[in-house]
Amino acid sequence: MSSEVTAMFLSLPDELLVSILAYLCTSDRVRCSSINHRLKSIIDETILLQTQTECELANVTINPSRRAVPLANALQSLKEHQEAWRTLRWTNDMSVLMQVESEEHDIHVQGRDCGILGQVTADNRLVFTQIPSKVRGIEKRTWTLDNFTFPIADFTLDEREDLLVMVENVLTDPVGIVEVKLHMLLLTNGTAHPLGSAPISLNVPPFYGTSRLGFPVFKLAIAGECLGVMMGLLRDGQHNDIISHFWLCDWRTGELKQ
């Protein structure tokens, strides 16, 4: 950068410089701090930039639309959070009522950045608990989705897309599983997701010669528009004879990629 351009850049008001610096990553802001005293002062003294730096170092995202506390308080909470991790000191605890009444129904802690605990109940309901976060300004809340027209085999979610992917209990015939169906719903109310495809049917080749199949187990993962589904089950009740099948699809269009 030429001296003329540098002079023009540094002549900008502090508010504009903060807005520009906010687009940089922490390593770039560190470089800016090392080459100019004014930039260093702005970076070191601006709550927004301090919070962005601390969040990046802690791998934490604070969603402004859900932040219920001032940014300065969020920064202090984040520092306390990091200190608690360094010292392995609990800062809070909470109790969640377990809805599970049968070993056939699992507890899932879902949501990479949001911390949502979801449970399938014995009467085919989904009960969700938002784990509170002082750092992110997220309060605890609980909601229930029900009135499903199919038995729930498994589910996963992506809060950023307000997406709930549910696996309909598989259909079987005398020789094995023949179909797995995926439903794309809104996490907030359980209705059809406006960006999601119609229910996706995943066909599985019949396992001929199989006299008995165990209860299927699913693993699901969402990455952008991609949805990965792994199904595994025991054949003939033998723990060392596992049948597995994997699908990769686009949850928005229903297109199978693998």
GROMACS .gro file of C-alpha atoms in nm:
model
  258
    1MET     CA    1   0.000   0.000   0.000
    2SER     CA    2   0.145   0.338  -0.102
    3SER     CA    3   0.196   0.614   0.149
    4GLU     CA    4  -0.081   0.818  -0.015
    5VAL     CA    5  -0.332   0.533   0.014
    6THR     CA    6  -0.222   0.467   0.372
    7ALA     CA    7  -0.272   0.831   0.460
    8MET     CA    8  -0.619   0.829   0.303
    9PHE     CA    9  -0.710   0.512   0.491
   10LEU     CA   10  -0.593   0.650   0.827
   11SER     CA   11  -0.780   0.975   0.767
   12LEU     CA   12  -1.109   0.790   0.792
   13PRO     CA   13  -1.312   0.839   1.112
   14ASP     CA   14  -1.275   0.578   1.385
   15GLU     CA   15  -1.628   0.445   1.321
   16LEU     CA   16  -1.546   0.357   0.960
   17LEU     CA   17  -1.212   0.204   1.056
   18VAL     CA   18  -1.390  -0.017   1.311
   19SER     CA   19  -1.636  -0.132   1.043
   20ILE     CA   20  -1.349  -0.217   0.808
   21LEU     CA   21  -1.141  -0.392   1.074
   22ALA     CA   22  -1.445  -0.598   1.176
   23TYR     CA   23  -1.425  -0.776   0.840
   24LEU     CA   24  -1.071  -0.896   0.912
   25CYS     CA   25  -0.973  -1.214   1.091
   26THR     CA   26  -0.779  -1.200   1.417
   27SER     CA   27  -0.439  -1.263   1.256
   28ASP     CA   28  -0.491  -0.974   1.012
   29ARG     CA   29  -0.596  -0.740   1.294
   30VAL     CA   30  -0.281  -0.839   1.484
   31ARG     CA   31  -0.076  -0.736   1.181
   32CYS     CA   32  -0.258  -0.403   1.165
   33SER     CA   33  -0.187  -0.346   1.535
   34SER     CA   34   0.184  -0.404   1.480
   35ILE     CA   35   0.226  -0.143   1.207
   36ASN     CA   36   0.025   0.155   1.330
   37HIS     CA   37  -0.034   0.300   1.676
   38ARG     CA   38  -0.378   0.438   1.591
   39LEU     CA   39  -0.501   0.106   1.454
   40LYS     CA   40  -0.363  -0.071   1.759
   41SER     CA   41  -0.548   0.167   1.988
   42ILE     CA   42  -0.876   0.116   1.799
   43ILE     CA   43  -0.840  -0.264   1.798
   44ASP     CA   44  -0.744  -0.282   2.165
   45GLU     CA   45  -1.014  -0.044   2.291
   46THR     CA   46  -1.317  -0.130   2.076
   47ILE     CA   47  -1.555  -0.377   2.242
   48LEU     CA   48  -1.680  -0.513   1.908
   49LEU     CA   49  -1.329  -0.598   1.784
   50GLN     CA   50  -1.225  -0.740   2.121
   51THR     CA   51  -1.532  -0.963   2.124
   52GLN     CA   52  -1.468  -1.082   1.769
   53THR     CA   53  -1.111  -1.170   1.862
   54GLU     CA   54  -1.211  -1.357   2.177
   55CYS     CA   55  -1.487  -1.542   1.990
   56GLU     CA   56  -1.249  -1.651   1.715
   57LEU     CA   57  -0.992  -1.772   1.968
   58ALA     CA   58  -1.262  -1.959   2.160
   59ASN     CA   59  -1.432  -2.090   1.843
   60VAL     CA   60  -1.760  -1.940   1.962
   61THR     CA   61  -2.022  -1.762   1.751
   62ILE     CA   62  -2.243  -1.492   1.899
   63ASN     CA   63  -2.553  -1.440   1.688
   64PRO     CA   64  -2.647  -1.067   1.710
   65SER     CA   65  -3.015  -1.140   1.638
   66ARG     CA   66  -3.032  -1.364   1.947
   67ARG     CA   67  -2.802  -1.166   2.174
   68ALA     CA   68  -3.007  -1.058   2.473
   69VAL     CA   69  -2.723  -0.885   2.661
   70PRO     CA   70  -2.501  -0.586   2.575
   71LEU     CA   71  -2.184  -0.668   2.383
   72ALA     CA   72  -1.963  -0.557   2.673
   73ASN     CA   73  -2.138  -0.805   2.903
   74ALA     CA   74  -2.105  -1.076   2.639
   75LEU     CA   75  -1.730  -1.008   2.619
   76GLN     CA   76  -1.694  -1.037   2.996
   77SER     CA   77  -1.900  -1.358   2.995
   78LEU     CA   78  -1.682  -1.497   2.719
   79LYS     CA   79  -1.366  -1.427   2.918
   80GLU     CA   80  -1.520  -1.595   3.222
   81HIS     CA   81  -1.618  -1.889   3.001
   82GLN     CA   82  -1.260  -1.927   2.874
   83GLU     CA   83  -1.122  -1.900   3.225
   84ALA     CA   84  -1.364  -2.166   3.344
   85TRP     CA   85  -1.240  -2.400   3.070
   86ARG     CA   86  -0.878  -2.334   3.166
   87THR     CA   87  -0.947  -2.408   3.532
   88LEU     CA   88  -1.217  -2.675   3.468
   89ARG     CA   89  -1.454  -2.485   3.696
   90TRP     CA   90  -1.831  -2.514   3.655
   91THR     CA   91  -2.005  -2.179   3.614
   92ASN     CA   92  -2.363  -2.309   3.600
   93ASP     CA   93  -2.569  -2.625   3.599
   94MET     CA   94  -2.921  -2.720   3.501
   95SER     CA   95  -3.154  -3.018   3.517
   96VAL     CA   96  -3.339  -3.159   3.218
   97LEU     CA   97  -3.627  -3.404   3.256
   98MET     CA   98  -3.550  -3.724   3.066
   99GLN     CA   99  -3.847  -3.833   2.856
  100VAL     CA  100  -3.708  -4.177   2.765
  101GLU     CA  101  -3.923  -4.467   2.878
  102SER     CA  102  -3.773  -4.741   2.663
  103GLU     CA  103  -3.424  -4.847   2.557
  104GLU     CA  104  -3.544  -4.827   2.196
  105HIS     CA  105  -3.566  -4.448   2.215
  106ASP     CA  106  -3.246  -4.246   2.217
  107ILE     CA  107  -3.131  -3.915   2.357
  108HIS     CA  108  -2.962  -3.687   2.104
  109VAL     CA  109  -2.764  -3.373   2.178
  110GLN     CA  110  -2.783  -3.192   1.845
  111GLY     CA  111  -2.663  -2.863   1.705
  112ARG     CA  112  -2.296  -2.779   1.669
  113ASP     CA  113  -2.328  -2.414   1.769
  114CYS     CA  114  -2.660  -2.404   1.946
  115GLY     CA  115  -2.659  -2.688   2.202
  116ILE     CA  116  -3.006  -2.834   2.159
  117LEU     CA  117  -3.097  -3.157   2.337
  118GLY     CA  118  -3.368  -3.355   2.159
  119GLN     CA  119  -3.550  -3.661   2.287
  120VAL     CA  120  -3.783  -3.909   2.121
  121THR     CA  121  -4.053  -4.014   2.364
  122ALA     CA  122  -4.226  -4.350   2.385
  123ASP     CA  123  -4.547  -4.194   2.245
  124ASN     CA  124  -4.370  -4.068   1.929
  125ARG     CA  125  -4.315  -3.706   2.027
  126LEU     CA  126  -3.999  -3.495   1.999
  127VAL     CA  127  -3.908  -3.287   2.305
  128PHE     CA  128  -3.637  -3.023   2.258
  129THR     CA  129  -3.447  -2.827   2.521
  130GLN     CA  130  -3.232  -2.530   2.423
  131ILE     CA  131  -2.925  -2.539   2.648
  132PRO     CA  132  -2.875  -2.182   2.775
  133SER     CA  133  -2.554  -1.993   2.702
  134LYS     CA  134  -2.452  -1.688   2.898
  135VAL     CA  135  -2.179  -1.618   2.643
  136ARG     CA  136  -2.412  -1.629   2.342
  137GLY     CA  137  -2.703  -1.465   2.521
  138ILE     CA  138  -2.926  -1.770   2.470
  139GLU     CA  139  -3.193  -1.851   2.727
  140LYS     CA  140  -3.324  -2.196   2.813
  141ARG     CA  141  -3.645  -2.296   2.640
  142THR     CA  142  -3.835  -2.618   2.581
  143TRP     CA  143  -4.076  -2.709   2.303
  144THR     CA  144  -4.250  -3.024   2.181
  145LEU     CA  145  -4.336  -3.146   1.831
  146ASP     CA  146  -4.599  -3.415   1.787
  147ASN     CA  147  -4.883  -3.524   1.559
  148PHE     CA  148  -4.644  -3.712   1.334
  149THR     CA  149  -4.811  -3.955   1.095
  150PHE     CA  150  -4.517  -4.197   1.101
  151PRO     CA  151  -4.304  -4.363   1.370
  152ILE     CA  152  -3.975  -4.181   1.435
  153ALA     CA  153  -3.663  -4.391   1.375
  154ASP     CA  154  -3.408  -4.109   1.419
  155PHE     CA  155  -3.351  -3.738   1.356
  156THR     CA  156  -3.091  -3.466   1.327
  157LEU     CA  157  -3.110  -3.088   1.308
  158ASP     CA  158  -2.942  -2.770   1.187
  159GLU     CA  159  -3.064  -2.468   1.381
  160ARG     CA  160  -2.908  -2.221   1.137
  161GLU     CA  161  -3.138  -2.354   0.865
  162ASP     CA  162  -3.427  -2.411   1.109
  163LEU     CA  163  -3.405  -2.766   0.975
  164LEU     CA  164  -3.522  -3.089   1.133
  165VAL     CA  165  -3.451  -3.409   0.937
  166MET     CA  166  -3.652  -3.708   1.052
  167VAL     CA  167  -3.615  -4.071   0.952
  168GLU     CA  168  -3.941  -4.254   0.909
  169ASN     CA  169  -3.936  -4.603   1.052
  170VAL     CA  170  -3.824  -4.840   0.779
  171LEU     CA  171  -4.058  -5.069   0.591
  172THR     CA  172  -3.964  -5.435   0.595
  173ASP     CA  173  -4.053  -5.751   0.409
  174PRO     CA  174  -3.957  -6.114   0.478
  175VAL     CA  175  -3.613  -6.070   0.317
  176GLY     CA  176  -3.507  -5.739   0.467
  177ILE     CA  177  -3.544  -5.363   0.462
  178VAL     CA  178  -3.680  -5.218   0.140
  179GLU     CA  179  -3.724  -4.844   0.205
  180VAL     CA  180  -3.606  -4.561   0.432
  181LYS     CA  181  -3.787  -4.226   0.413
  182LEU     CA  182  -3.648  -3.884   0.515
  183HIS     CA  183  -3.867  -3.586   0.604
  184MET     CA  184  -3.742  -3.223   0.598
  185LEU     CA  185  -3.931  -3.016   0.855
  186LEU     CA  186  -3.902  -2.683   1.032
  187LEU     CA  187  -3.734  -2.721   1.370
  188THR     CA  188  -3.950  -2.450   1.524
  189ASN     CA  189  -4.293  -2.599   1.450
  190GLY     CA  190  -4.258  -2.935   1.270
  191THR     CA  191  -4.420  -2.827   0.944
  192ALA     CA  192  -4.268  -2.893   0.601
  193HIS     CA  193  -3.949  -2.694   0.543
  194PRO     CA  194  -4.005  -2.440   0.261
  195LEU     CA  195  -3.655  -2.498   0.122
  196GLY     CA  196  -3.659  -2.874   0.167
  197SER     CA  197  -3.753  -3.135  -0.085
  198ALA     CA  198  -4.050  -3.364  -0.061
  199PRO     CA  199  -3.984  -3.672   0.154
  200ILE     CA  200  -3.683  -3.858   0.017
  201SER     CA  201  -3.717  -4.233  -0.029
  202LEU     CA  202  -3.394  -4.429   0.000
  203ASN     CA  203  -3.420  -4.774  -0.151
  204VAL     CA  204  -3.217  -5.053   0.000
  205PRO     CA  205  -3.142  -5.377  -0.190
  206PRO     CA  206  -3.317  -5.668  -0.013
  207PHE     CA  207  -3.084  -5.883   0.194
  208TYR     CA  208  -3.177  -6.220   0.050
  209GLY     CA  209  -3.106  -6.525   0.259
  210THR     CA  210  -3.153  -6.325   0.579
  211SER     CA  211  -3.383  -6.495   0.823
  212ARG     CA  212  -3.388  -6.215   1.084
  213LEU     CA  213  -3.267  -5.857   1.095
  214GLY     CA  214  -3.204  -5.654   1.408
  215PHE     CA  215  -3.340  -5.307   1.479
  216PRO     CA  216  -3.174  -5.053   1.244
  217VAL     CA  217  -2.947  -4.778   1.380
  218PHE     CA  218  -2.894  -4.451   1.194
  219LYS     CA  219  -2.628  -4.182   1.193
  220LEU     CA  220  -2.716  -3.854   1.023
  221ALA     CA  221  -2.507  -3.543   0.952
  222ILE     CA  222  -2.585  -3.213   0.780
  223ALA     CA  223  -2.318  -3.002   0.607
  224GLY     CA  224  -2.465  -2.714   0.409
  225GLU     CA  225  -2.708  -2.860   0.158
  226CYS     CA  226  -2.560  -3.210   0.195
  227LEU     CA  227  -2.724  -3.473   0.415
  228GLY     CA  228  -2.540  -3.793   0.498
  229VAL     CA  229  -2.727  -4.100   0.623
  230MET     CA  230  -2.560  -4.415   0.752
  231MET     CA  231  -2.776  -4.715   0.839
  232GLY     CA  232  -2.647  -5.020   1.018
  233LEU     CA  233  -2.812  -5.332   1.156
  234LEU     CA  234  -2.722  -5.680   1.270
  235ARG     CA  235  -2.795  -5.973   1.046
  236ASP     CA  236  -2.931  -6.291   1.202
  237GLY     CA  237  -2.868  -6.142   1.545
  238GLN     CA  238  -2.492  -6.188   1.515
  239HIS     CA  239  -2.290  -5.906   1.671
  240ASN     CA  240  -2.005  -5.961   1.426
  241ASP     CA  241  -2.226  -5.960   1.113
  242ILE     CA  242  -2.330  -5.598   1.052
  243ILE     CA  243  -2.504  -5.478   0.738
  244SER     CA  244  -2.445  -5.111   0.657
  245HIS     CA  245  -2.556  -4.874   0.386
  246PHE     CA  246  -2.465  -4.508   0.321
  247TRP     CA  247  -2.645  -4.235   0.127
  248LEU     CA  248  -2.542  -3.877   0.049
  249CYS     CA  249  -2.814  -3.647  -0.079
  250ASP     CA  250  -2.916  -3.285  -0.119
  251TRP     CA  251  -3.186  -3.213   0.139
  252ARG     CA  252  -3.312  -2.916  -0.063
  253THR     CA  253  -3.363  -3.096  -0.394
  254GLY     CA  254  -3.374  -3.461  -0.291
  255GLU     CA  255  -3.097  -3.547  -0.539
  256LEU     CA  256  -2.889  -3.849  -0.442
  257LYS     CA  257  -2.516  -3.783  -0.472
  258GLN     CA  258  -2.404  -4.133  -0.368
   0.00000   0.00000   0.00000
